[in-house]
JSON list of C-alpha atoms in Angstrom, two decimals:
[
{"chain": "A", "resi": 3, "resn": "MET", "atom": "CA", "xyz": [0.00, 0.00, 0.00]},
{"chain": "A", "resi": 4, "resn": "SER", "atom": "CA", "xyz": [1.44, 3.41, -0.94]},
{"chain": "A", "resi": 5, "resn": "ASP", "atom": "CA", "xyz": [1.88, 6.23, 1.56]},
{"chain": "A", "resi": 6, "resn": "HIS", "atom": "CA", "xyz": [-0.90, 8.14, -0.14]},
{"chain": "A", "resi": 7, "resn": "ASP", "atom": "CA", "xyz": [-3.28, 5.18, 0.03]},
{"chain": "A", "resi": 8, "resn": "TRP", "atom": "CA", "xyz": [-2.56, 4.61, 3.71]},
{"chain": "A", "resi": 9, "resn": "THR", "atom": "CA", "xyz": [-3.12, 8.29, 4.49]},
{"chain": "A", "resi": 10, "resn": "ALA", "atom": "CA", "xyz": [-6.39, 8.44, 2.55]},
{"chain": "A", "resi": 11, "resn": "ARG", "atom": "CA", "xyz": [-7.66, 5.32, 4.28]},
{"chain": "A", "resi": 12, "resn": "ALA", "atom": "CA", "xyz": [-6.59, 6.60, 7.71]},
{"chain": "A", "resi": 13, "resn": "VAL", "atom": "CA", "xyz": [-8.24, 9.99, 7.14]},
{"chain": "A", "resi": 14, "resn": "ARG", "atom": "CA", "xyz": [-11.52, 8.30, 6.20]},
{"chain": "A", "resi": 15, "resn": "GLN", "atom": "CA", "xyz": [-11.29, 6.16, 9.32]},
{"chain": "A", "resi": 16, "resn": "VAL", "atom": "CA", "xyz": [-10.70, 9.20, 11.55]},
{"chain": "A", "resi": 17, "resn": "GLU", "atom": "CA", "xyz": [-13.57, 11.06, 9.91]},
{"chain": "A", "resi": 18, "resn": "GLU", "atom": "CA", "xyz": [-15.87, 8.11, 10.63]},
{"chain": "A", "resi": 19, "resn": "SER", "atom": "CA", "xyz": [-14.49, 7.40, 14.10]},
{"chain": "A", "resi": 20, "resn": "PRO", "atom": "CA", "xyz": [-12.38, 10.22, 15.57]},
{"chain": "A", "resi": 21, "resn": "GLU", "atom": "CA", "xyz": [-11.14, 8.01, 18.41]},
{"chain": "A", "resi": 22, "resn": "SER", "atom": "CA", "xyz": [-9.27, 5.91, 15.84]},
{"chain": "A", "resi": 23, "resn": "ALA", "atom": "CA", "xyz": [-6.77, 8.77, 15.65]},
{"chain": "A", "resi": 24, "resn": "ARG", "atom": "CA", "xyz": [-5.31, 7.52, 18.94]},
{"chain": "A", "resi": 25, "resn": "LEU", "atom": "CA", "xyz": [-4.16, 4.35, 17.16]},
{"chain": "A", "resi": 26, "resn": "LEU", "atom": "CA", "xyz": [-3.37, 5.83, 13.74]},
{"chain": "A", "resi": 27, "resn": "PHE", "atom": "CA", "xyz": [-1.50, 9.00, 14.72]},
{"chain": "A", "resi": 28, "resn": "PRO", "atom": "CA", "xyz": [1.57, 7.26, 16.21]},
{"chain": "A", "resi": 29, "resn": "GLN", "atom": "CA", "xyz": [2.07, 5.22, 13.02]},
{"chain": "A", "resi": 30, "resn": "ALA", "atom": "CA", "xyz": [1.19, 7.98, 10.57]},
{"chain": "A", "resi": 31, "resn": "GLN", "atom": "CA", "xyz": [4.70, 9.22, 9.79]},
{"chain": "A", "resi": 32, "resn": "ARG", "atom": "CA", "xyz": [6.05, 5.72, 9.23]},
{"chain": "A", "resi": 33, "resn": "ARG", "atom": "CA", "xyz": [3.13, 4.39, 7.20]},
{"chain": "A", "resi": 34, "resn": "GLY", "atom": "CA", "xyz": [1.72, 7.49, 5.54]},
{"chain": "A", "resi": 35, "resn": "GLY", "atom": "CA", "xyz": [4.73, 9.71, 5.01]},
{"chain": "A", "resi": 36, "resn": "PRO", "atom": "CA", "xyz": [5.51, 13.29, 5.95]},
{"chain": "A", "resi": 37, "resn": "GLY", "atom": "CA", "xyz": [2.04, 14.82, 5.55]},
{"chain": "A", "resi": 38, "resn": "ALA", "atom": "CA", "xyz": [0.04, 12.06, 7.21]},
{"chain": "A", "resi": 39, "resn": "ARG", "atom": "CA", "xyz": [0.07, 13.44, 10.73]},
{"chain": "A", "resi": 40, "resn": "ARG", "atom": "CA", "xyz": [-1.26, 16.80, 9.57]},
{"chain": "A", "resi": 41, "resn": "ALA", "atom": "CA", "xyz": [-3.92, 15.09, 7.45]},
{"chain": "A", "resi": 42, "resn": "LEU", "atom": "CA", "xyz": [-5.13, 13.13, 10.48]},
{"chain": "A", "resi": 43, "resn": "LEU", "atom": "CA", "xyz": [-5.18, 16.24, 12.66]},
{"chain": "A", "resi": 44, "resn": "ASN", "atom": "CA", "xyz": [-7.19, 18.09, 10.02]},
{"chain": "A", "resi": 45, "resn": "ALA", "atom": "CA", "xyz": [-9.63, 15.18, 9.87]},
{"chain": "A", "resi": 46, "resn": "LEU", "atom": "CA", "xyz": [-10.38, 15.69, 13.57]},
{"chain": "A", "resi": 47, "resn": "CYS", "atom": "CA", "xyz": [-12.32, 18.83, 12.60]},
{"chain": "A", "resi": 48, "resn": "GLY", "atom": "CA", "xyz": [-11.39, 20.92, 15.62]},
{"chain": "A", "resi": 49, "resn": "ASN", "atom": "CA", "xyz": [-11.79, 18.19, 18.26]},
{"chain": "A", "resi": 50, "resn": "ALA", "atom": "CA", "xyz": [-9.63, 19.90, 20.91]},
{"chain": "A", "resi": 51, "resn": "ASP", "atom": "CA", "xyz": [-9.85, 17.00, 23.35]},
{"chain": "A", "resi": 52, "resn": "LEU", "atom": "CA", "xyz": [-8.46, 14.49, 20.86]},
{"chain": "A", "resi": 53, "resn": "VAL", "atom": "CA", "xyz": [-5.81, 16.86, 19.54]},
{"chain": "A", "resi": 54, "resn": "SER", "atom": "CA", "xyz": [-4.69, 17.43, 23.13]},
{"chain": "A", "resi": 55, "resn": "ALA", "atom": "CA", "xyz": [-4.69, 13.70, 23.84]},
{"chain": "A", "resi": 56, "resn": "LEU", "atom": "CA", "xyz": [-2.49, 13.09, 20.81]},
{"chain": "A", "resi": 57, "resn": "TYR", "atom": "CA", "xyz": [-0.06, 15.74, 22.01]},
{"chain": "A", "resi": 58, "resn": "TRP", "atom": "CA", "xyz": [0.11, 14.48, 25.60]},
{"chain": "A", "resi": 59, "resn": "SER", "atom": "CA", "xyz": [0.63, 10.86, 24.58]},
{"chain": "A", "resi": 60, "resn": "GLY", "atom": "CA", "xyz": [2.97, 11.66, 21.69]},
{"chain": "A", "resi": 61, "resn": "ASP", "atom": "CA", "xyz": [6.70, 11.51, 21.27]},
{"chain": "A", "resi": 62, "resn": "THR", "atom": "CA", "xyz": [8.62, 14.63, 20.26]},
{"chain": "A", "resi": 63, "resn": "GLY", "atom": "CA", "xyz": [7.85, 14.21, 16.56]},
{"chain": "A", "resi": 64, "resn": "GLU", "atom": "CA", "xyz": [4.15, 13.78, 17.26]},
{"chain": "A", "resi": 65, "resn": "ARG", "atom": "CA", "xyz": [4.13, 16.81, 19.57]},
{"chain": "A", "resi": 66, "resn": "LEU", "atom": "CA", "xyz": [5.87, 18.86, 16.89]},
{"chain": "A", "resi": 67, "resn": "ALA", "atom": "CA", "xyz": [3.26, 17.80, 14.36]},
{"chain": "A", "resi": 68, "resn": "VAL", "atom": "CA", "xyz": [0.47, 18.93, 16.68]},
{"chain": "A", "resi": 69, "resn": "LEU", "atom": "CA", "xyz": [2.14, 22.28, 17.44]},
{"chain": "A", "resi": 70, "resn": "ASP", "atom": "CA", "xyz": [2.81, 22.94, 13.76]},
{"chain": "A", "resi": 71, "resn": "ALA", "atom": "CA", "xyz": [-0.78, 22.14, 12.80]},
{"chain": "A", "resi": 72, "resn": "LEU", "atom": "CA", "xyz": [-2.46, 24.22, 15.54]},
{"chain": "A", "resi": 73, "resn": "PRO", "atom": "CA", "xyz": [-2.94, 27.38, 13.45]},
{"chain": "A", "resi": 74, "resn": "ASP", "atom": "CA", "xyz": [-5.07, 25.42, 10.97]},
{"chain": "A", "resi": 75, "resn": "LEU", "atom": "CA", "xyz": [-7.19, 23.40, 13.39]},
{"chain": "A", "resi": 76, "resn": "GLY", "atom": "CA", "xyz": [-9.64, 26.08, 14.54]},
{"chain": "A", "resi": 77, "resn": "LEU", "atom": "CA", "xyz": [-9.27, 25.30, 18.23]},
{"chain": "A", "resi": 78, "resn": "GLY", "atom": "CA", "xyz": [-9.27, 28.86, 19.53]},
{"chain": "A", "resi": 79, "resn": "PRO", "atom": "CA", "xyz": [-7.46, 29.13, 22.87]},
{"chain": "A", "resi": 80, "resn": "ALA", "atom": "CA", "xyz": [-8.19, 25.50, 23.81]},
{"chain": "A", "resi": 81, "resn": "ALA", "atom": "CA", "xyz": [-4.67, 24.34, 22.90]},
{"chain": "A", "resi": 82, "resn": "VAL", "atom": "CA", "xyz": [-2.78, 27.00, 24.88]},
{"chain": "A", "resi": 83, "resn": "PRO", "atom": "CA", "xyz": [-1.83, 24.40, 27.54]},
{"chain": "A", "resi": 84, "resn": "LEU", "atom": "CA", "xyz": [0.00, 22.43, 24.84]},
{"chain": "A", "resi": 85, "resn": "VAL", "atom": "CA", "xyz": [1.99, 25.50, 23.85]},
{"chain": "A", "resi": 86, "resn": "GLU", "atom": "CA", "xyz": [2.76, 26.28, 27.50]},
{"chain": "A", "resi": 87, "resn": "ASP", "atom": "CA", "xyz": [3.98, 22.71, 27.98]},
{"chain": "A", "resi": 88, "resn": "ALA", "atom": "CA", "xyz": [6.28, 22.96, 24.97]},
{"chain": "A", "resi": 89, "resn": "LEU", "atom": "CA", "xyz": [7.72, 26.20, 26.36]},
{"chain": "A", "resi": 90, "resn": "ARG", "atom": "CA", "xyz": [8.63, 24.39, 29.59]},
{"chain": "A", "resi": 91, "resn": "THR", "atom": "CA", "xyz": [10.87, 21.94, 27.72]},
{"chain": "A", "resi": 92, "resn": "ASN", "atom": "CA", "xyz": [14.50, 22.40, 26.79]},
{"chain": "A", "resi": 93, "resn": "ASP", "atom": "CA", "xyz": [13.93, 21.01, 23.31]},
{"chain": "A", "resi": 94, "resn": "ALA", "atom": "CA", "xyz": [14.63, 23.87, 20.92]},
{"chain": "A", "resi": 95, "resn": "ARG", "atom": "CA", "xyz": [12.37, 22.34, 18.26]},
{"chain": "A", "resi": 96, "resn": "LEU", "atom": "CA", "xyz": [9.37, 22.30, 20.61]},
{"chain": "A", "resi": 97, "resn": "VAL", "atom": "CA", "xyz": [10.06, 25.80, 21.92]},
{"chain": "A", "resi": 98, "resn": "ALA", "atom": "CA", "xyz": [10.37, 27.20, 18.39]},
{"chain": "A", "resi": 99, "resn": "ALA", "atom": "CA", "xyz": [7.16, 25.46, 17.33]},
{"chain": "A", "resi": 100, "resn": "ALA", "atom": "CA", "xyz": [5.38, 26.79, 20.43]},
{"chain": "A", "resi": 101, "resn": "LEU", "atom": "CA", "xyz": [6.10, 30.33, 19.29]},
{"chain": "A", "resi": 102, "resn": "GLY", "atom": "CA", "xyz": [4.74, 29.76, 15.83]},
{"chain": "A", "resi": 103, "resn": "PRO", "atom": "CA", "xyz": [1.55, 31.46, 14.63]},
{"chain": "A", "resi": 104, "resn": "TYR", "atom": "CA", "xyz": [-0.76, 29.71, 17.12]},
{"chain": "A", "resi": 105, "resn": "GLY", "atom": "CA", "xyz": [1.30, 30.48, 20.22]},
{"chain": "A", "resi": 106, "resn": "SER", "atom": "CA", "xyz": [1.95, 34.03, 19.11]},
{"chain": "A", "resi": 107, "resn": "ARG", "atom": "CA", "xyz": [-1.78, 34.55, 18.65]},
{"chain": "A", "resi": 108, "resn": "TRP", "atom": "CA", "xyz": [-3.08, 32.96, 21.85]},
{"chain": "A", "resi": 109, "resn": "LEU", "atom": "CA", "xyz": [-0.38, 33.20, 24.53]},
{"chain": "A", "resi": 110, "resn": "ASP", "atom": "CA", "xyz": [-0.88, 35.99, 27.04]},
{"chain": "A", "resi": 111, "resn": "ASP", "atom": "CA", "xyz": [1.78, 38.72, 27.13]},
{"chain": "A", "resi": 112, "resn": "HIS", "atom": "CA", "xyz": [3.63, 37.27, 30.11]},
{"chain": "A", "resi": 113, "resn": "ALA", "atom": "CA", "xyz": [3.95, 33.77, 28.63]},
{"chain": "A", "resi": 114, "resn": "PHE", "atom": "CA", "xyz": [4.86, 35.16, 25.20]},
{"chain": "A", "resi": 115, "resn": "ARG", "atom": "CA", "xyz": [7.64, 37.33, 26.62]},
{"chain": "A", "resi": 116, "resn": "HIS", "atom": "CA", "xyz": [9.09, 34.46, 28.61]},
{"chain": "A", "resi": 117, "resn": "GLY", "atom": "CA", "xyz": [8.88, 32.24, 25.53]},
{"chain": "A", "resi": 118, "resn": "VAL", "atom": "CA", "xyz": [10.90, 34.79, 23.55]},
{"chain": "A", "resi": 119, "resn": "LEU", "atom": "CA", "xyz": [13.49, 34.93, 26.30]},
{"chain": "A", "resi": 120, "resn": "LYS", "atom": "CA", "xyz": [13.64, 31.12, 26.31]},
{"chain": "A", "resi": 121, "resn": "CYS", "atom": "CA", "xyz": [14.35, 31.27, 22.58]},
{"chain": "A", "resi": 122, "resn": "VAL", "atom": "CA", "xyz": [17.33, 33.51, 23.33]},
{"chain": "A", "resi": 123, "resn": "PHE", "atom": "CA", "xyz": [18.59, 31.11, 26.01]},
{"chain": "A", "resi": 124, "resn": "LEU", "atom": "CA", "xyz": [18.28, 28.16, 23.61]},
{"chain": "A", "resi": 125, "resn": "SER", "atom": "CA", "xyz": [19.90, 30.06, 20.69]},
{"chain": "A", "resi": 126, "resn": "ILE", "atom": "CA", "xyz": [16.71, 29.95, 18.64]},
{"chain": "A", "resi": 127, "resn": "PRO", "atom": "CA", "xyz": [16.79, 32.85, 16.17]},
{"chain": "A", "resi": 128, "resn": "LEU", "atom": "CA", "xyz": [14.22, 35.51, 17.01]},
{"chain": "A", "resi": 129, "resn": "ALA", "atom": "CA", "xyz": [13.27, 35.55, 13.34]},
{"chain": "A", "resi": 130, "resn": "SER", "atom": "CA", "xyz": [11.53, 32.22, 13.97]},
{"chain": "A", "resi": 131, "resn": "VAL", "atom": "CA", "xyz": [9.10, 33.79, 16.46]},
{"chain": "A", "resi": 132, "resn": "ALA", "atom": "CA", "xyz": [5.83, 34.47, 14.66]},
{"chain": "A", "resi": 133, "resn": "GLU", "atom": "CA", "xyz": [4.45, 37.99, 14.92]},
{"chain": "A", "resi": 134, "resn": "LEU", "atom": "CA", "xyz": [7.34, 39.17, 17.10]},
{"chain": "A", "resi": 135, "resn": "ASP", "atom": "CA", "xyz": [7.12, 42.70, 15.69]},
{"chain": "A", "resi": 136, "resn": "ARG", "atom": "CA", "xyz": [3.42, 42.91, 16.58]},
{"chain": "A", "resi": 137, "resn": "ARG", "atom": "CA", "xyz": [3.90, 41.48, 20.08]},
{"chain": "A", "resi": 138, "resn": "PHE", "atom": "CA", "xyz": [7.14, 43.31, 20.92]},
{"chain": "A", "resi": 139, "resn": "ASP", "atom": "CA", "xyz": [6.58, 45.75, 23.77]},
{"chain": "A", "resi": 140, "resn": "ASP", "atom": "CA", "xyz": [8.51, 47.81, 26.33]},
{"chain": "A", "resi": 141, "resn": "GLU", "atom": "CA", "xyz": [8.54, 44.97, 28.88]},
{"chain": "A", "resi": 142, "resn": "LEU", "atom": "CA", "xyz": [10.02, 42.51, 26.39]},
{"chain": "A", "resi": 143, "resn": "ALA", "atom": "CA", "xyz": [12.61, 45.12, 25.40]},
{"chain": "A", "resi": 144, "resn": "ARG", "atom": "CA", "xyz": [13.52, 45.54, 29.09]},
{"chain": "A", "resi": 145, "resn": "MET", "atom": "CA", "xyz": [13.81, 41.78, 29.56]},
{"chain": "A", "resi": 146, "resn": "LEU", "atom": "CA", "xyz": [16.08, 41.45, 26.54]},
{"chain": "A", "resi": 147, "resn": "ALA", "atom": "CA", "xyz": [18.19, 44.42, 27.67]},
{"chain": "A", "resi": 148, "resn": "ASP", "atom": "CA", "xyz": [18.60, 42.84, 31.13]},
{"chain": "A", "resi": 149, "resn": "HIS", "atom": "CA", "xyz": [19.63, 39.56, 29.51]},
{"chain": "A", "resi": 150, "resn": "ALA", "atom": "CA", "xyz": [22.14, 41.37, 27.29]},
{"chain": "A", "resi": 151, "resn": "ALA", "atom": "CA", "xyz": [23.59, 43.19, 30.32]},
{"chain": "A", "resi": 152, "resn": "GLU", "atom": "CA", "xyz": [24.00, 39.87, 32.18]},
{"chain": "A", "resi": 153, "resn": "ARG", "atom": "CA", "xyz": [25.78, 38.32, 29.20]},
{"chain": "A", "resi": 154, "resn": "ARG", "atom": "CA", "xyz": [28.12, 41.29, 28.88]},
{"chain": "A", "resi": 155, "resn": "ALA", "atom": "CA", "xyz": [28.87, 41.21, 32.61]},
{"chain": "A", "resi": 156, "resn": "ALA", "atom": "CA", "xyz": [29.78, 37.53, 32.28]},
{"chain": "A", "resi": 157, "resn": "GLY", "atom": "CA", "xyz": [32.03, 38.27, 29.32]},
{"chain": "A", "resi": 158, "resn": "ARG", "atom": "CA", "xyz": [29.72, 36.46, 26.91]},
{"chain": "A", "resi": 159, "resn": "PRO", "atom": "CA", "xyz": [28.59, 37.70, 23.52]},
{"chain": "A", "resi": 160, "resn": "VAL", "atom": "CA", "xyz": [25.07, 38.99, 23.02]},
{"chain": "A", "resi": 161, "resn": "PRO", "atom": "CA", "xyz": [23.25, 37.39, 20.07]},
{"chain": "A", "resi": 162, "resn": "GLN", "atom": "CA", "xyz": [23.03, 39.73, 17.10]},
{"chain": "A", "resi": 163, "resn": "ASP", "atom": "CA", "xyz": [19.27, 39.39, 16.78]},
{"chain": "A", "resi": 164, "resn": "VAL", "atom": "CA", "xyz": [18.90, 40.53, 20.41]},
{"chain": "A", "resi": 165, "resn": "LEU", "atom": "CA", "xyz": [21.18, 43.54, 19.79]},
{"chain": "A", "resi": 166, "resn": "GLU", "atom": "CA", "xyz": [19.05, 44.49, 16.79]},
{"chain": "A", "resi": 167, "resn": "ARG", "atom": "CA", "xyz": [15.97, 44.67, 19.06]},
{"chain": "A", "resi": 168, "resn": "LEU", "atom": "CA", "xyz": [17.59, 46.95, 21.65]}
]
């Protein structure tokens, strides 16, 4: 069975029985190829409970797939806890995905600012933070300036993208 055939069959199954996503999602990448996880998430038609369950039970790749798909799933703020969880990790891929379009839209100012600072700590380029220009405010500028001052005091370089924001 081709990747495309598996994905089409799995999408139909999820559309008919959304709970089947719990079984199909973990095998989607291996059996259906790169786009299969997103196809299954789209087939859930905004079922926030199941999307959350797939995130919480998923490995890093599955969590990344959920975070990347969030902007297109129509969940409103229901998935903010997933983004907040990703921001608590030290996995740069999860942190960067958390500050994609969904996180930048729904995180409150405090969480967004701390997420941006976490990006700096993990050497994630600030250019990867969605809507940073729109969300950038005086408090975030102060936080970045404080971080830059600490790095200078320790004799460490300040990332260029941080300097450009100060």
